[in-house]
Tab-separated table of N, CA and C in Angstrom:
chain	number	residue	atom	x	y	z
K	73	MET	N	22.530	-151.265	5.870
K	73	MET	CA	22.307	-150.625	4.579
K	73	MET	C	20.887	-150.950	4.126
K	74	SER	N	20.227	-149.953	3.559
K	74	SER	CA	18.881	-150.188	3.057
K	74	SER	C	18.788	-149.752	1.596
K	75	VAL	N	17.725	-150.195	0.953
K	75	VAL	CA	17.426	-149.839	-0.422
K	75	VAL	C	16.122	-149.058	-0.399
K	76	ILE	N	16.104	-147.910	-1.062
K	76	ILE	CA	14.905	-147.081	-1.118
K	76	ILE	C	14.396	-147.053	-2.554
K	77	ALA	N	13.116	-147.362	-2.704
K	77	ALA	CA	12.449	-147.264	-4.003
K	77	ALA	C	11.290	-146.299	-3.830
K	78	SER	N	11.291	-145.232	-4.615
K	78	SER	CA	10.275	-144.200	-4.435
K	78	SER	C	9.770	-143.726	-5.797
K	79	VAL	N	8.451	-143.676	-5.943
K	79	VAL	CA	7.818	-143.160	-7.155
K	79	VAL	C	6.588	-142.359	-6.733
K	80	SER	N	6.137	-141.459	-7.598
K	80	SER	CA	4.934	-140.693	-7.278
K	80	SER	C	4.137	-140.440	-8.544
K	81	ARG	N	2.896	-140.034	-8.323
K	81	ARG	CA	1.989	-139.741	-9.437
K	81	ARG	C	0.893	-138.825	-8.920
K	82	THR	N	0.460	-137.904	-9.759
K	82	THR	CA	-0.668	-137.052	-9.411
K	82	THR	C	-1.914	-137.619	-10.076
K	83	ILE	N	-2.986	-137.719	-9.282
K	83	ILE	CA	-4.243	-138.247	-9.796
K	83	ILE	C	-5.348	-137.218	-9.609
K	84	ARG	N	-6.367	-137.308	-10.461
K	84	ARG	CA	-7.446	-136.323	-10.473
K	84	ARG	C	-8.598	-136.734	-9.548
K	85	VAL	N	-8.283	-136.926	-8.290
K	85	VAL	CA	-9.254	-137.279	-7.259
K	85	VAL	C	-8.789	-136.621	-5.965
K	86	LYS	N	-9.727	-136.172	-5.145
K	86	LYS	CA	-9.375	-135.559	-3.861
K	86	LYS	C	-8.695	-136.580	-2.955
K	87	PRO	N	-7.766	-136.128	-2.098
K	87	PRO	CA	-7.014	-137.050	-1.235
K	87	PRO	C	-7.898	-137.967	-0.378
K	88	GLU	N	-8.960	-137.429	0.193
K	88	GLU	CA	-9.816	-138.243	1.062
K	88	GLU	C	-10.474	-139.384	0.286
K	89	GLU	N	-10.944	-139.086	-0.919
K	89	GLU	CA	-11.570	-140.115	-1.756
K	89	GLU	C	-10.539	-141.136	-2.217
K	90	ALA	N	-9.372	-140.649	-2.640
K	90	ALA	CA	-8.319	-141.551	-3.090
K	90	ALA	C	-7.915	-142.500	-1.966
K	91	PHE	N	-7.710	-141.961	-0.768
K	91	PHE	CA	-7.307	-142.786	0.369
K	91	PHE	C	-8.367	-143.844	0.678
K	92	GLU	N	-9.617	-143.403	0.756
K	92	GLU	CA	-10.711	-144.314	1.099
K	92	GLU	C	-10.802	-145.482	0.114
K	93	LYS	N	-10.659	-145.192	-1.164
K	93	LYS	CA	-10.745	-146.254	-2.179
K	93	LYS	C	-9.504	-147.131	-2.172
K	94	PHE	N	-8.354	-146.534	-1.928
K	94	PHE	CA	-7.101	-147.287	-1.949
K	94	PHE	C	-7.039	-148.311	-0.813
K	95	VAL	N	-7.457	-147.950	0.377
K	95	VAL	CA	-7.312	-148.855	1.522
K	95	VAL	C	-8.415	-149.901	1.611
K	96	ASP	N	-9.436	-149.807	0.770
K	96	ASP	CA	-10.502	-150.818	0.776
K	96	ASP	C	-10.029	-152.029	-0.014
K	97	PHE	N	-9.723	-153.104	0.697
K	97	PHE	CA	-9.144	-154.287	0.051
K	97	PHE	C	-10.053	-154.860	-1.036
K	98	ARG	N	-11.337	-154.661	-0.922
K	98	ARG	CA	-12.268	-155.169	-1.944
K	98	ARG	C	-11.982	-154.555	-3.308
K	99	ASN	N	-11.341	-153.404	-3.357
K	99	ASN	CA	-11.034	-152.732	-4.624
K	99	ASN	C	-9.738	-153.210	-5.276
K	100	TRP	N	-8.902	-153.892	-4.531
K	100	TRP	CA	-7.566	-154.203	-5.037
K	100	TRP	C	-7.570	-155.039	-6.302
K	101	GLU	N	-8.506	-155.943	-6.431
K	101	GLU	CA	-8.568	-156.783	-7.638
K	101	GLU	C	-8.725	-155.909	-8.880
K	102	ALA	N	-9.384	-154.764	-8.736
K	102	ALA	CA	-9.651	-153.880	-9.869
K	102	ALA	C	-8.435	-153.066	-10.306
K	103	PHE	N	-7.478	-152.820	-9.404
K	103	PHE	CA	-6.392	-151.919	-9.802
K	103	PHE	C	-4.978	-152.412	-9.537
K	104	MET	N	-4.783	-153.397	-8.673
K	104	MET	CA	-3.411	-153.852	-8.428
K	104	MET	C	-2.874	-154.562	-9.672
K	105	PRO	N	-1.626	-154.324	-10.021
K	105	PRO	CA	-1.037	-154.906	-11.240
K	105	PRO	C	-0.712	-156.387	-11.055
K	106	ARG	N	-0.454	-157.036	-12.176
K	106	ARG	CA	-0.074	-158.452	-12.155
K	106	ARG	C	1.146	-158.683	-11.252
K	107	ALA	N	1.995	-157.689	-11.135
K	107	ALA	CA	3.217	-157.816	-10.335
K	107	ALA	C	2.946	-157.860	-8.837
K	108	PHE	N	1.701	-157.544	-8.411
K	108	PHE	CA	1.364	-157.524	-6.984
K	108	PHE	C	-0.135	-157.828	-6.863
K	109	ARG	N	-0.492	-159.100	-7.076
K	109	ARG	CA	-1.893	-159.502	-7.149
K	109	ARG	C	-2.425	-159.934	-5.795
K	110	PRO	N	-3.623	-159.438	-5.437
K	110	PRO	CA	-4.259	-159.861	-4.182
K	110	PRO	C	-4.801	-161.272	-4.289
K	111	ARG	N	-4.672	-162.025	-3.214
K	111	ARG	CA	-5.213	-163.384	-3.154
K	111	ARG	C	-6.230	-163.538	-2.027
K	112	LYS	N	-5.921	-162.932	-0.877
K	112	LYS	CA	-6.820	-163.090	0.265
K	112	LYS	C	-6.643	-161.907	1.209
K	113	GLY	N	-7.764	-161.409	1.712
K	113	GLY	CA	-7.724	-160.289	2.644
K	113	GLY	C	-9.119	-159.969	3.134
K	114	PRO	N	-9.254	-158.922	3.924
K	114	PRO	CA	-10.563	-158.582	4.505
K	114	PRO	C	-11.529	-158.044	3.452
K	115	LYS	N	-12.783	-158.244	3.684
K	115	LYS	CA	-13.833	-157.715	2.804
K	115	LYS	C	-14.292	-156.357	3.342
K	116	ARG	N	-13.299	-155.458	3.502
K	116	ARG	CA	-13.516	-154.127	4.074
K	116	ARG	C	-12.239	-153.318	3.881
K	117	ALA	N	-12.256	-152.115	4.422
K	117	ALA	CA	-11.041	-151.292	4.413
K	117	ALA	C	-9.999	-151.925	5.328
K	118	LEU	N	-8.750	-151.782	4.949
K	118	LEU	CA	-7.655	-152.303	5.762
K	118	LEU	C	-7.599	-151.606	7.111
K	119	GLU	N	-7.120	-152.353	8.105
K	119	GLU	CA	-6.874	-151.817	9.439
K	119	GLU	C	-5.483	-152.264	9.872
K	120	ALA	N	-4.862	-151.473	10.736
K	120	ALA	CA	-3.559	-151.868	11.282
K	120	ALA	C	-3.704	-153.242	11.916
K	121	GLY	N	-2.743	-154.115	11.658
K	121	GLY	CA	-2.772	-155.468	12.188
K	121	GLY	C	-3.305	-156.496	11.204
K	122	ASP	N	-3.951	-156.057	10.121
K	122	ASP	CA	-4.440	-156.993	9.108
K	122	ASP	C	-3.259	-157.669	8.411
K	123	ARG	N	-3.506	-158.869	7.933
K	123	ARG	CA	-2.551	-159.574	7.076
K	123	ARG	C	-3.284	-159.947	5.805
K	124	VAL	N	-2.685	-159.582	4.672
K	124	VAL	CA	-3.245	-159.958	3.384
K	124	VAL	C	-2.274	-160.887	2.683
K	125	ARG	N	-2.811	-161.656	1.767
K	125	ARG	CA	-1.988	-162.578	0.979
K	125	ARG	C	-1.920	-162.051	-0.441
K	126	MET	N	-0.707	-161.969	-0.959
K	126	MET	CA	-0.473	-161.439	-2.290
K	126	MET	C	0.401	-162.413	-3.081
K	127	VAL	N	0.455	-162.221	-4.394
K	127	VAL	CA	1.436	-162.895	-5.238
K	127	VAL	C	2.315	-161.797	-5.802
K	128	LEU	N	3.604	-161.865	-5.503
K	128	LEU	CA	4.575	-160.851	-5.899
K	128	LEU	C	5.417	-161.361	-7.054
K	129	ASP	N	5.532	-160.537	-8.088
K	129	ASP	CA	6.407	-160.842	-9.217
K	129	ASP	C	7.774	-160.251	-8.904
K	130	THR	N	8.748	-161.106	-8.660
K	130	THR	CA	10.091	-160.663	-8.302
K	130	THR	C	10.930	-160.311	-9.527
K	131	GLY	N	10.382	-160.553	-10.706
K	131	GLY	CA	11.156	-160.369	-11.927
K	131	GLY	C	11.810	-161.661	-12.356
K	132	VAL	N	11.946	-162.591	-11.420
K	132	VAL	CA	12.514	-163.910	-11.694
K	132	VAL	C	11.436	-164.978	-11.512
K	133	ALA	N	10.620	-164.812	-10.479
K	133	ALA	CA	9.550	-165.768	-10.173
K	133	ALA	C	8.392	-165.035	-9.510
K	134	ARG	N	7.216	-165.637	-9.612
K	134	ARG	CA	6.039	-165.129	-8.907
K	134	ARG	C	5.882	-165.963	-7.648
K	135	ILE	N	5.898	-165.274	-6.483
K	135	ILE	CA	5.855	-166.002	-5.217
K	135	ILE	C	4.731	-165.466	-4.318
K	136	PRO	N	4.084	-166.374	-3.581
K	136	PRO	CA	3.077	-165.925	-2.614
K	136	PRO	C	3.773	-165.284	-1.416
K	137	VAL	N	3.222	-164.148	-0.960
K	137	VAL	CA	3.810	-163.453	0.185
K	137	VAL	C	2.711	-162.940	1.116
K	138	PRO	N	2.945	-163.056	2.410
K	138	PRO	CA	2.043	-162.376	3.349
K	138	PRO	C	2.484	-160.925	3.494
K	139	VAL	N	1.521	-160.031	3.606
K	139	VAL	CA	1.804	-158.613	3.781
K	139	VAL	C	1.048	-158.142	5.017
K	140	ASP	N	1.774	-157.594	5.968
K	140	ASP	CA	1.172	-157.093	7.204
K	140	ASP	C	0.925	-155.598	7.098
K	141	VAL	N	-0.260	-155.170	7.521
K	141	VAL	CA	-0.574	-153.744	7.545
K	141	VAL	C	-0.038	-153.202	8.859
K	142	PHE	N	0.959	-152.320	8.777
K	142	PHE	CA	1.607	-151.771	9.965
K	142	PHE	C	0.820	-150.616	10.564
K	143	SER	N	0.371	-149.694	9.698
K	143	SER	CA	-0.352	-148.532	10.227
K	143	SER	C	-1.264	-147.940	9.164
K	144	ILE	N	-2.312	-147.298	9.657
K	144	ILE	CA	-3.262	-146.574	8.814
K	144	ILE	C	-3.453	-145.205	9.466
K	145	ASP	N	-3.226	-144.145	8.702
K	145	ASP	CA	-3.389	-142.781	9.199
K	145	ASP	C	-4.275	-142.019	8.207
K	146	PRO	N	-5.615	-142.219	8.303
K	146	PRO	CA	-6.523	-141.593	7.341
K	146	PRO	C	-6.497	-140.073	7.448
K	147	PRO	N	-6.636	-139.375	6.374
K	147	PRO	CA	-6.612	-139.827	4.981
K	147	PRO	C	-5.232	-139.633	4.361
K	148	ARG	N	-4.202	-139.761	5.168
K	148	ARG	CA	-2.860	-139.391	4.740
K	148	ARG	C	-1.946	-140.544	4.345
K	149	GLU	N	-1.943	-141.638	5.110
K	149	GLU	CA	-0.888	-142.635	4.883
K	149	GLU	C	-1.325	-144.036	5.284
K	150	VAL	N	-0.854	-145.008	4.516
K	150	VAL	CA	-0.983	-146.419	4.866
K	150	VAL	C	0.399	-147.049	4.699
K	151	THR	N	0.776	-147.896	5.664
K	151	THR	CA	2.085	-148.553	5.615
K	151	THR	C	1.898	-150.046	5.800
K	152	TRP	N	2.528	-150.809	4.920
K	152	TRP	CA	2.489	-152.265	5.050
K	152	TRP	C	3.844	-152.820	4.680
K	153	GLY	N	4.025	-154.111	4.901
K	153	GLY	CA	5.275	-154.742	4.516
K	153	GLY	C	5.396	-156.135	5.083
K	154	GLY	N	6.615	-156.614	5.066
K	154	GLY	CA	6.883	-157.953	5.580
K	154	GLY	C	8.242	-158.431	5.125
K	155	GLY	N	8.546	-159.631	5.529
K	155	GLY	CA	9.815	-160.235	5.157
K	155	GLY	C	10.477	-160.892	6.341
K	156	ASN	N	11.790	-160.984	6.258
K	156	ASN	CA	12.575	-161.644	7.299
K	156	ASN	C	13.965	-161.015	7.360
K	157	ARG	N	14.894	-161.683	8.048
K	157	ARG	CA	16.247	-161.117	8.201
K	157	ARG	C	16.983	-160.989	6.870
K	158	LEU	N	16.631	-161.814	5.897
K	158	LEU	CA	17.284	-161.726	4.593
K	158	LEU	C	16.807	-160.521	3.795
K	159	LEU	N	15.493	-160.279	3.822
K	159	LEU	CA	14.929	-159.189	3.048
K	159	LEU	C	13.594	-158.793	3.669
K	160	HIS	N	13.488	-157.530	4.053
K	160	HIS	CA	12.279	-157.026	4.705
K	160	HIS	C	11.908	-155.689	4.077
K	161	ALA	N	10.602	-155.509	3.790
K	161	ALA	CA	10.125	-154.269	3.180
K	161	ALA	C	9.160	-153.544	4.094
K	162	SER	N	9.243	-152.232	4.083
K	162	SER	CA	8.250	-151.360	4.694
K	162	SER	C	7.822	-150.386	3.599
K	163	HIS	N	6.546	-150.483	3.196
K	163	HIS	CA	6.040	-149.743	2.051
K	163	HIS	C	5.003	-148.729	2.503
K	164	ARG	N	5.303	-147.450	2.293
K	164	ARG	CA	4.402	-146.357	2.667
K	164	ARG	C	3.753	-145.772	1.426
K	165	PHE	N	2.448	-145.558	1.502
K	165	PHE	CA	1.728	-144.804	0.484
K	165	PHE	C	1.233	-143.539	1.159
K	166	VAL	N	1.639	-142.388	0.624
K	166	VAL	CA	1.297	-141.100	1.208
K	166	VAL	C	0.408	-140.340	0.220
K	167	PHE	N	-0.706	-139.804	0.742
K	167	PHE	CA	-1.688	-139.082	-0.051
K	167	PHE	C	-1.591	-137.600	0.317
K	168	GLU	N	-1.149	-136.769	-0.638
K	168	GLU	CA	-0.960	-135.336	-0.399
K	168	GLU	C	-1.904	-134.527	-1.264
K	169	ASP	N	-2.438	-133.461	-0.715
K	169	ASP	CA	-3.300	-132.564	-1.467
K	169	ASP	C	-2.444	-131.814	-2.481
K	170	ALA	N	-2.759	-131.991	-3.769
K	170	ALA	CA	-2.013	-131.322	-4.834
K	170	ALA	C	-2.778	-130.110	-5.359
K	171	GLY	N	-3.898	-129.757	-4.709
K	171	GLY	CA	-4.702	-128.617	-5.145
K	171	GLY	C	-5.631	-128.986	-6.291
K	172	ASP	N	-6.631	-128.164	-6.509
K	172	ASP	CA	-7.576	-128.350	-7.615
K	172	ASP	C	-8.226	-129.733	-7.625
K	173	GLY	N	-8.493	-130.299	-6.438
K	173	GLY	CA	-9.150	-131.606	-6.358
K	173	GLY	C	-8.270	-132.763	-6.768
K	174	GLN	N	-6.959	-132.574	-6.717
K	174	GLN	CA	-6.015	-133.623	-7.114
K	174	GLN	C	-5.209	-134.108	-5.909
K	175	THR	N	-4.628	-135.290	-6.086
K	175	THR	CA	-3.815	-135.913	-5.046
K	175	THR	C	-2.464	-136.294	-5.608
K	176	ARG	N	-1.426	-135.975	-4.880
K	176	ARG	CA	-0.096	-136.517	-5.192
K	176	ARG	C	0.037	-137.766	-4.349
K	177	LEU	N	0.168	-138.901	-5.008
K	177	LEU	CA	0.293	-140.188	-4.334
K	177	LEU	C	1.745	-140.636	-4.427
K	178	LEU	N	2.359	-140.811	-3.270
K	178	LEU	CA	3.765	-141.200	-3.183
K	178	LEU	C	3.871	-142.638	-2.688
K	179	SER	N	4.621	-143.443	-3.401
K	179	SER	CA	4.946	-144.807	-2.994
K	179	SER	C	6.412	-144.799	-2.573
K	180	HIS	N	6.657	-145.081	-1.300
K	180	HIS	CA	8.016	-145.048	-0.750
K	180	HIS	C	8.264	-146.379	-0.037
K	181	GLU	N	9.216	-147.131	-0.536
K	181	GLU	CA	9.466	-148.468	-0.005
K	181	GLU	C	10.925	-148.582	0.438
K	182	GLU	N	11.097	-149.006	1.687
K	182	GLU	CA	12.450	-149.224	2.213
K	182	GLU	C	12.657	-150.719	2.426
K	183	TRP	N	13.725	-151.226	1.832
K	183	TRP	CA	14.101	-152.635	1.965
K	183	TRP	C	15.347	-152.737	2.826
K	184	THR	N	15.320	-153.618	3.796
K	184	THR	CA	16.464	-153.870	4.667
K	184	THR	C	16.706	-155.376	4.710
K	185	GLY	N	17.798	-155.760	5.321
K	185	GLY	CA	18.117	-157.173	5.474
K	185	GLY	C	19.470	-157.512	4.890
K	186	LEU	N	19.888	-158.706	5.144
K	186	LEU	CA	21.220	-159.154	4.722
K	186	LEU	C	21.434	-159.045	3.214
K	187	LEU	N	20.411	-159.347	2.424
K	187	LEU	CA	20.582	-159.323	0.966
K	187	LEU	C	20.778	-157.916	0.409
K	188	THR	N	20.355	-156.899	1.143
K	188	THR	CA	20.549	-155.528	0.643
K	188	THR	C	22.013	-155.107	0.730
K	189	ARG	N	22.831	-155.899	1.393
K	189	ARG	CA	24.273	-155.608	1.481
K	189	ARG	C	25.050	-156.102	0.268
K	190	ILE	N	24.374	-156.853	-0.589
K	190	ILE	CA	25.007	-157.350	-1.818
K	190	ILE	C	24.617	-156.397	-2.945
K	191	PRO	N	25.577	-155.646	-3.484
K	191	PRO	CA	25.235	-154.599	-4.460
K	191	PRO	C	24.355	-155.062	-5.623
K	192	SER	N	24.654	-156.198	-6.218
K	192	SER	CA	23.855	-156.642	-7.368
K	192	SER	C	22.416	-156.967	-6.949
K	193	VAL	N	22.233	-157.514	-5.767
K	193	VAL	CA	20.890	-157.816	-5.270
K	193	VAL	C	20.171	-156.511	-4.926
K	194	ALA	N	20.871	-155.593	-4.285
K	194	ALA	CA	20.276	-154.308	-3.917
K	194	ALA	C	19.777	-153.567	-5.163
K	195	ARG	N	20.574	-153.570	-6.229
K	195	ARG	CA	20.160	-152.909	-7.469
K	195	ARG	C	18.910	-153.571	-8.044
K	196	ARG	N	18.878	-154.885	-8.010
K	196	ARG	CA	17.725	-155.630	-8.551
K	196	ARG	C	16.467	-155.372	-7.718
K	197	VAL	N	16.600	-155.349	-6.402
K	197	VAL	CA	15.467	-155.077	-5.515
K	197	VAL	C	14.912	-153.679	-5.800
K	198	LYS	N	15.790	-152.698	-5.899
K	198	LYS	CA	15.358	-151.317	-6.174
K	198	LYS	C	14.644	-151.233	-7.515
K	199	GLN	N	15.232	-151.815	-8.531
K	199	GLN	CA	14.646	-151.782	-9.872
K	199	GLN	C	13.260	-152.430	-9.878
K	200	GLN	N	13.125	-153.593	-9.305
K	200	GLN	CA	11.849	-154.300	-9.315
K	200	GLN	C	10.816	-153.590	-8.442
K	201	ALA	N	11.243	-153.069	-7.300
K	201	ALA	CA	10.322	-152.353	-6.418
K	201	ALA	C	9.788	-151.090	-7.096
K	202	GLU	N	10.631	-150.398	-7.840
K	202	GLU	CA	10.166	-149.207	-8.552
K	202	GLU	C	9.220	-149.570	-9.689
K	203	LEU	N	9.490	-150.676	-10.382
K	203	LEU	CA	8.572	-151.132	-11.433
K	203	LEU	C	7.198	-151.459	-10.845
K	204	VAL	N	7.188	-152.188	-9.742
K	204	VAL	CA	5.923	-152.562	-9.099
K	204	VAL	C	5.213	-151.317	-8.570
K	205	GLY	N	5.961	-150.416	-7.931
K	205	GLY	CA	5.364	-149.189	-7.417
K	205	GLY	C	4.721	-148.360	-8.522
K	206	LYS	N	5.419	-148.204	-9.658
K	206	LYS	CA	4.853	-147.461	-10.792
K	206	LYS	C	3.595	-148.143	-11.305
K	207	ALA	N	3.626	-149.455	-11.380
K	207	ALA	CA	2.460	-150.201	-11.863
K	207	ALA	C	1.281	-150.071	-10.893
K	208	GLN	N	1.558	-150.075	-9.597
K	208	GLN	CA	0.489	-149.893	-8.616
K	208	GLN	C	-0.156	-148.514	-8.777
K	209	LEU	N	0.653	-147.474	-8.863
K	209	LEU	CA	0.120	-146.125	-8.992
K	209	LEU	C	-0.615	-145.933	-10.317
K	210	ALA	N	-0.082	-146.484	-11.392
K	210	ALA	CA	-0.739	-146.363	-12.701
K	210	ALA	C	-2.076	-147.096	-12.696
K	211	GLY	N	-2.100	-148.300	-12.142
K	211	GLY	CA	-3.346	-149.061	-12.083
K	211	GLY	C	-4.394	-148.361	-11.240
K	212	PHE	N	-3.960	-147.811	-10.101
K	212	PHE	CA	-4.897	-147.100	-9.241
K	212	PHE	C	-5.424	-145.847	-9.945
K	213	ALA	N	-4.546	-145.102	-10.593
K	213	ALA	CA	-4.962	-143.883	-11.292
K	213	ALA	C	-5.991	-144.210	-12.372
K	214	ARG	N	-5.727	-145.223	-13.189
K	214	ARG	CA	-6.675	-145.598	-14.249
K	214	ARG	C	-8.035	-145.958	-13.648
K	215	TRP	N	-8.004	-146.733	-12.578
K	215	TRP	CA	-9.248	-147.198	-11.976
K	215	TRP	C	-10.016	-146.074	-11.289
K	216	VAL	N	-9.335	-145.280	-10.467
K	216	VAL	CA	-10.029	-144.277	-9.654
K	216	VAL	C	-10.483	-143.063	-10.473
K	217	GLU	N	-9.804	-142.778	-11.569
K	217	GLU	CA	-10.160	-141.626	-12.392
K	217	GLU	C	-11.255	-141.924	-13.417
K	218	ARG	N	-11.632	-143.152	-13.556
K	218	ARG	CA	-12.650	-143.510	-14.565
K	218	ARG	C	-14.004	-142.953	-14.251
């Protein structure tokens, strides 16, 4: 059983520009929300195989987490995640042309693992993942549209 958390937002920037700015780890301090703060990563655009260090707000506690970059498909998609047998996330950000120089940015996160089989935990994971996803997209939109 898995938990899916999905949110989207349209931003007033072309997909290629949005993607380029989003995957450059040097920009993350400017737009990532308190719920998903960067601590350590490359001083360049992300590449598949990179590992970044983040602080994740679980809603109960703020914990340091490693995040592995699984794939980069410019200018369309970046996928990262991490975890273990108890709880593992795969988070995709998809950049779609929305016309008129705009981008539809989709945050789609799938959580798997033993804890997703517990209904109360699964609900909490989905709720928190959607809150973080909305905050990521809102922060990026504010920053990139300025």
